[in-house]
XYZ file of C-alpha atoms in Angstrom:
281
model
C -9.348 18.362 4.341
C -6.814 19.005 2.020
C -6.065 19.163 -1.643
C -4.256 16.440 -3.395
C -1.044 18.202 -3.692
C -1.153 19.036 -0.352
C -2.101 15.811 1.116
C 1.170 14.149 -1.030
C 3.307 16.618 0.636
C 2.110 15.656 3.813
C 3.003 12.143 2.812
C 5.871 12.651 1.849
C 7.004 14.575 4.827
C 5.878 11.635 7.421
C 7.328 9.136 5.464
C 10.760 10.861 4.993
C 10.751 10.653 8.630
C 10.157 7.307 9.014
C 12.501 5.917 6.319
C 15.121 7.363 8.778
C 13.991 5.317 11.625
C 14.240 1.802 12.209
C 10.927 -0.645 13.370
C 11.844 -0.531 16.695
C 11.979 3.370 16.689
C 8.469 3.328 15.132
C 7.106 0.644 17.561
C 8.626 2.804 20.366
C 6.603 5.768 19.666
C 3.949 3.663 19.744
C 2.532 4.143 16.262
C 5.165 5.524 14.061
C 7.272 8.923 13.617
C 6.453 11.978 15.204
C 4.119 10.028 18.054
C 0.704 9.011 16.151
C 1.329 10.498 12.979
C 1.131 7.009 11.393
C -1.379 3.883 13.038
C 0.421 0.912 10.803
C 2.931 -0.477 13.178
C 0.727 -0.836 16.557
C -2.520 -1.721 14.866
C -2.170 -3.127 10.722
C 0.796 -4.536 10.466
C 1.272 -8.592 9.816
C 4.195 -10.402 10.776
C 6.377 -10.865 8.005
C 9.093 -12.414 9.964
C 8.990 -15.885 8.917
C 8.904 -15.480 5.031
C 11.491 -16.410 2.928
C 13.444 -13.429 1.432
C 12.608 -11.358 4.877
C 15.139 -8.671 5.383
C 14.852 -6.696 8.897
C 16.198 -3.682 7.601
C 13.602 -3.150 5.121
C 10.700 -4.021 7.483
C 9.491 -0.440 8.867
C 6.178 -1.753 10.050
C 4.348 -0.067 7.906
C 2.025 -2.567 6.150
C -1.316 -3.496 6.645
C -1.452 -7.302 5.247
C 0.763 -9.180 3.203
C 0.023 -9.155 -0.010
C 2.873 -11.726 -1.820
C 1.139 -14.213 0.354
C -2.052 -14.233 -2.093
C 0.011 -12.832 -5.265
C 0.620 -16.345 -6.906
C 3.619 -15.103 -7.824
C 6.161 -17.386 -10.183
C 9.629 -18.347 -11.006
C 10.745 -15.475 -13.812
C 7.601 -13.381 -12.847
C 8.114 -9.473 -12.968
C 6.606 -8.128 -10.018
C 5.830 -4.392 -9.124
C 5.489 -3.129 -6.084
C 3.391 -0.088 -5.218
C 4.756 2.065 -2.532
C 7.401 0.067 -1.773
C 9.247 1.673 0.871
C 12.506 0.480 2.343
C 12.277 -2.424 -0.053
C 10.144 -5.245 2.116
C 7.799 -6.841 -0.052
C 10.421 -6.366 -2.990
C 12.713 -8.671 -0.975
C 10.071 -11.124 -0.656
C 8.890 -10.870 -4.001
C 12.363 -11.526 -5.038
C 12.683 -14.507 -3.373
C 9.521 -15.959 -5.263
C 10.601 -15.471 -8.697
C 14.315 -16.389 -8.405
C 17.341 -15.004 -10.257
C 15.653 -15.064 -13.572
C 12.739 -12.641 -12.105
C 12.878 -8.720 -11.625
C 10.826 -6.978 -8.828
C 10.785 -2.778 -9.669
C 9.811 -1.048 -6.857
C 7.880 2.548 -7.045
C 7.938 5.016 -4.239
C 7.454 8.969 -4.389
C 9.573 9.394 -1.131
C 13.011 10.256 -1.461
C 14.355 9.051 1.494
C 12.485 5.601 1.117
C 13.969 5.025 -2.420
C 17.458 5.516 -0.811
C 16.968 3.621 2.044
C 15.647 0.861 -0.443
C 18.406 1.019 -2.654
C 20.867 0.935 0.167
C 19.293 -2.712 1.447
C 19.315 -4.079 -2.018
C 23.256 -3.041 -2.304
C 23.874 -4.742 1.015
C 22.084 -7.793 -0.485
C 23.826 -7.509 -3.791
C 20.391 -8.335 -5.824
C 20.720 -7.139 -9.417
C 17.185 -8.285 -10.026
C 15.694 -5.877 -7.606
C 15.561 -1.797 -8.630
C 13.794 0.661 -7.396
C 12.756 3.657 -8.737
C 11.509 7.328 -7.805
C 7.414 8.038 -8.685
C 4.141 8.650 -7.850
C 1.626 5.549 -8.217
C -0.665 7.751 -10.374
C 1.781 8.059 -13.124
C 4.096 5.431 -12.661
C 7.714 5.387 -14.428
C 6.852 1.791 -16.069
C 6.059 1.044 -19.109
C 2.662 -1.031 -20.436
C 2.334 -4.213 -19.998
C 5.649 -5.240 -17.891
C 4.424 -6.895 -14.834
C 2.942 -10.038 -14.411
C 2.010 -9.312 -10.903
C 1.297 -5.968 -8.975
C 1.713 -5.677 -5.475
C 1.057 -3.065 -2.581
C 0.935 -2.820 0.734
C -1.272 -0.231 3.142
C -0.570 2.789 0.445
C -3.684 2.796 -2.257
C -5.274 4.805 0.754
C -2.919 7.437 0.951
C -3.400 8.124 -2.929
C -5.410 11.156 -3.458
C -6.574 9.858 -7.743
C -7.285 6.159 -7.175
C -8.882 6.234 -10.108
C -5.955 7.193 -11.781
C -3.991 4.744 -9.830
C -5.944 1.185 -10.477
C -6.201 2.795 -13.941
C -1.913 2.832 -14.136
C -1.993 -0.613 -12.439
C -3.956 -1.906 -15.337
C -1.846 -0.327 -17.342
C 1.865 -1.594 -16.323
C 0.536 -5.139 -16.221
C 0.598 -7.727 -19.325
C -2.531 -8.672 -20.540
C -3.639 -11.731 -18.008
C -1.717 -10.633 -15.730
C -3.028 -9.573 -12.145
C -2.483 -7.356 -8.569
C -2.258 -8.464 -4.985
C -3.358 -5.134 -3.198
C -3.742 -5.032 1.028
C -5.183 -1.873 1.641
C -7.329 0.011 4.263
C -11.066 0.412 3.450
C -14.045 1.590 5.445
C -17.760 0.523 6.105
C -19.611 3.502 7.373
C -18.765 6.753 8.020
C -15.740 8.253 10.084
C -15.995 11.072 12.758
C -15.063 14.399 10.845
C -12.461 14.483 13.578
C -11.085 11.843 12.298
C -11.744 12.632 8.493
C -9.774 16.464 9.044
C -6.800 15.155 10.760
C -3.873 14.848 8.589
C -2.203 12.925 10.603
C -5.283 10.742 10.432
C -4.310 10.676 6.476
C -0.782 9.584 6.578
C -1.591 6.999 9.201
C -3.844 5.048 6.750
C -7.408 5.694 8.221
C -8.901 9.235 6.984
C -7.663 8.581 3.407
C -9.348 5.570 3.227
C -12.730 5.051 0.918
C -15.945 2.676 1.575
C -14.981 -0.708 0.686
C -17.820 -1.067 -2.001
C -16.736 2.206 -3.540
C -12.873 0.935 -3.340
C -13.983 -2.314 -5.236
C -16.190 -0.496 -8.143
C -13.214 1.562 -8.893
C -11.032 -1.599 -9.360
C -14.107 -3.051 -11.537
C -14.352 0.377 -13.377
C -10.259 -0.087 -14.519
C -11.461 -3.440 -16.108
C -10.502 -5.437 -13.582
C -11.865 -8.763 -13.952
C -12.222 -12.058 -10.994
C -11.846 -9.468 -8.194
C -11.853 -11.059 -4.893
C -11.664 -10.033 -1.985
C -8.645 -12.817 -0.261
C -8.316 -11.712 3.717
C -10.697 -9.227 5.588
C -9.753 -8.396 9.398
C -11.296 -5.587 11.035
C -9.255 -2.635 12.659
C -9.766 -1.332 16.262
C -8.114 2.169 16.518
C -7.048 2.552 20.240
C -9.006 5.038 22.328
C -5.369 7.008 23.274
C -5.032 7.458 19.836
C -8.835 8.757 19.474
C -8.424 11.003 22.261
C -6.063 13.257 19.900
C -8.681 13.757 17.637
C -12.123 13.041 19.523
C -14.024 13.929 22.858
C -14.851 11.048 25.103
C -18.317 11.014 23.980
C -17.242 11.309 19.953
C -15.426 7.945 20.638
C -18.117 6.663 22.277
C -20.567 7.423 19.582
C -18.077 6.243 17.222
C -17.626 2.598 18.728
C -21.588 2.667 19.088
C -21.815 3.192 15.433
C -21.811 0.721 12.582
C -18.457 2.135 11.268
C -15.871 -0.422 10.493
C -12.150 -0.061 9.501
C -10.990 -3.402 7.277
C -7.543 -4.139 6.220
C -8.015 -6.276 2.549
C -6.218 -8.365 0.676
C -7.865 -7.380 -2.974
C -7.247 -9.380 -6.144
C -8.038 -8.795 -9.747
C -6.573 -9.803 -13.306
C -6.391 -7.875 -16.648
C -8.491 -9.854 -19.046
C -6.083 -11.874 -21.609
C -7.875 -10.528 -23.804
C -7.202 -6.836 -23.979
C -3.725 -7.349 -25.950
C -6.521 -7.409 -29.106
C -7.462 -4.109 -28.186
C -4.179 -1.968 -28.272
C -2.556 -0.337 -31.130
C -0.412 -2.658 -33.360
C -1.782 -5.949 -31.958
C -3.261 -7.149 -35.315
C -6.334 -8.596 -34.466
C -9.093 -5.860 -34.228
């Protein structure tokens, strides 16, 4: 479809868009900014309304699970956030590990950082920052977090590779991620596959769900489990914009399945013995 650079931009673009509207702008146009150009709100997102540490003005619909929910996250914890956008599952997070905790949240998108940094100023957390970066090289040093989170946005990352390979990274050794993410089962009309639209909405950037787990194994990943599976219908109006009557009709007839996870993994303990200046290799 496009190359990575180009698909970021395109990213980028949508979301700076949609950091400037509120939930009930994106609900409105029925599945995000600019009509369809994302899917989250009308068909992935979770209710996050009755958590504690909730904050409406961060909540942009744009998740596709919710991933604090299975991060066993702890009083004093450091939590990341991947992709964090106006600040939502930062403001949960926050509420988990207390005063004494810090929650960093990463986000490429200009206008998302700012509109993030903006609710945690209204707030007045001083445990809560957010800063400017792409997920593939993230602006964290090794072995920080205890717990990674991220919502609906491993998809859009062209490397993800590169990107469970910085998550392992960032964490402390025994420490672990609580990723919801979109994932697919089959293959995807090329309609579907070319529209980038289709890419920023969390569908055509997605990868086969075995694939997506082997490259979390492959980072050294260890007890990955899959938490919460539900499957994704995308609506035929939305279809239409991409596919002929009969495409979508083949399509439903196929075995091609769209899956929102909840994904967990842990860095093994052990792999403090096997960086410079730990002493004991």
């Amino acid at each position: 479809m496009n190359n990575a650079e180009e698909l970021k931009k395109i990213v980028r673009e949508k979301y700076s868009e949609i950091a400037n509207q509120s939930k009930d702008q994106n609900a409105a146009s029925c599945c995000g900014a600019t009509g369809c150009s994302t899917v989250d709100y009308a068909i992935f997102a979770d209710n996050y309304t009755e958590l504690e540490g909730y904050n409406a003005d961060a909540d942009l619909g744009l998740g596709c699970g919710l991933p604090t929910e299975f991060a066993q996250i702890k009083k004093g914890d450091t939590v990341i956030d991947l992709g964090s956008g106006a600040g939502n599952d930062c403001f949960v997070a926050r509420a988990l590990v207390g005063e004494n905790g810090k929650v960093i949240g990463v986000d490429m998108t200009e206008a998302m950082i700012k509109k993030a940094r903006e609710n945690a100023e209204k707030l007045d957390f001083n445990n809560v920052e957010f800063r400017q970066g792409e997920i593939e090289d993230l602006p964290i040093a090794a072995n920080r977090a205890d717990v990674v989170v991220s919502n609906c946005v491993l998809n859009l990352v062209p490397d993800k590779q590169k990107a469970f390979a910085e998550t392992f990274r960032v964490l402390k050794p025994g420490g672990h991620f609580s990723i919801s993410d979109v994932v697919l089962v089959g293959e995807l009309p090329e309609g579907l596959v070319k529209a980038s639209e289709m890419y920023a909405g969390c569908v055509s950037g997605a990868i086969q769900k075995n694939d997506y787990l082997q490259i979390i194994k492959e980072a050294g990943f260890e007890n990955i489990t899959v938490q919460k599976e539900k499957a994704i219908q995308v609506p035929d109006e939305i279809l239409l914009d991409y596919l002929t009557e009969e495409e979508i009709k083949a399509f439903r007839n196929s075995k091609t399945g769209i899956f929102s996870v909840t994904v967990y993994g842990n860095k093994p303990a052990a792999s403090a013995c096997c960086e410079p200046g730990a002493g004991c290799c």
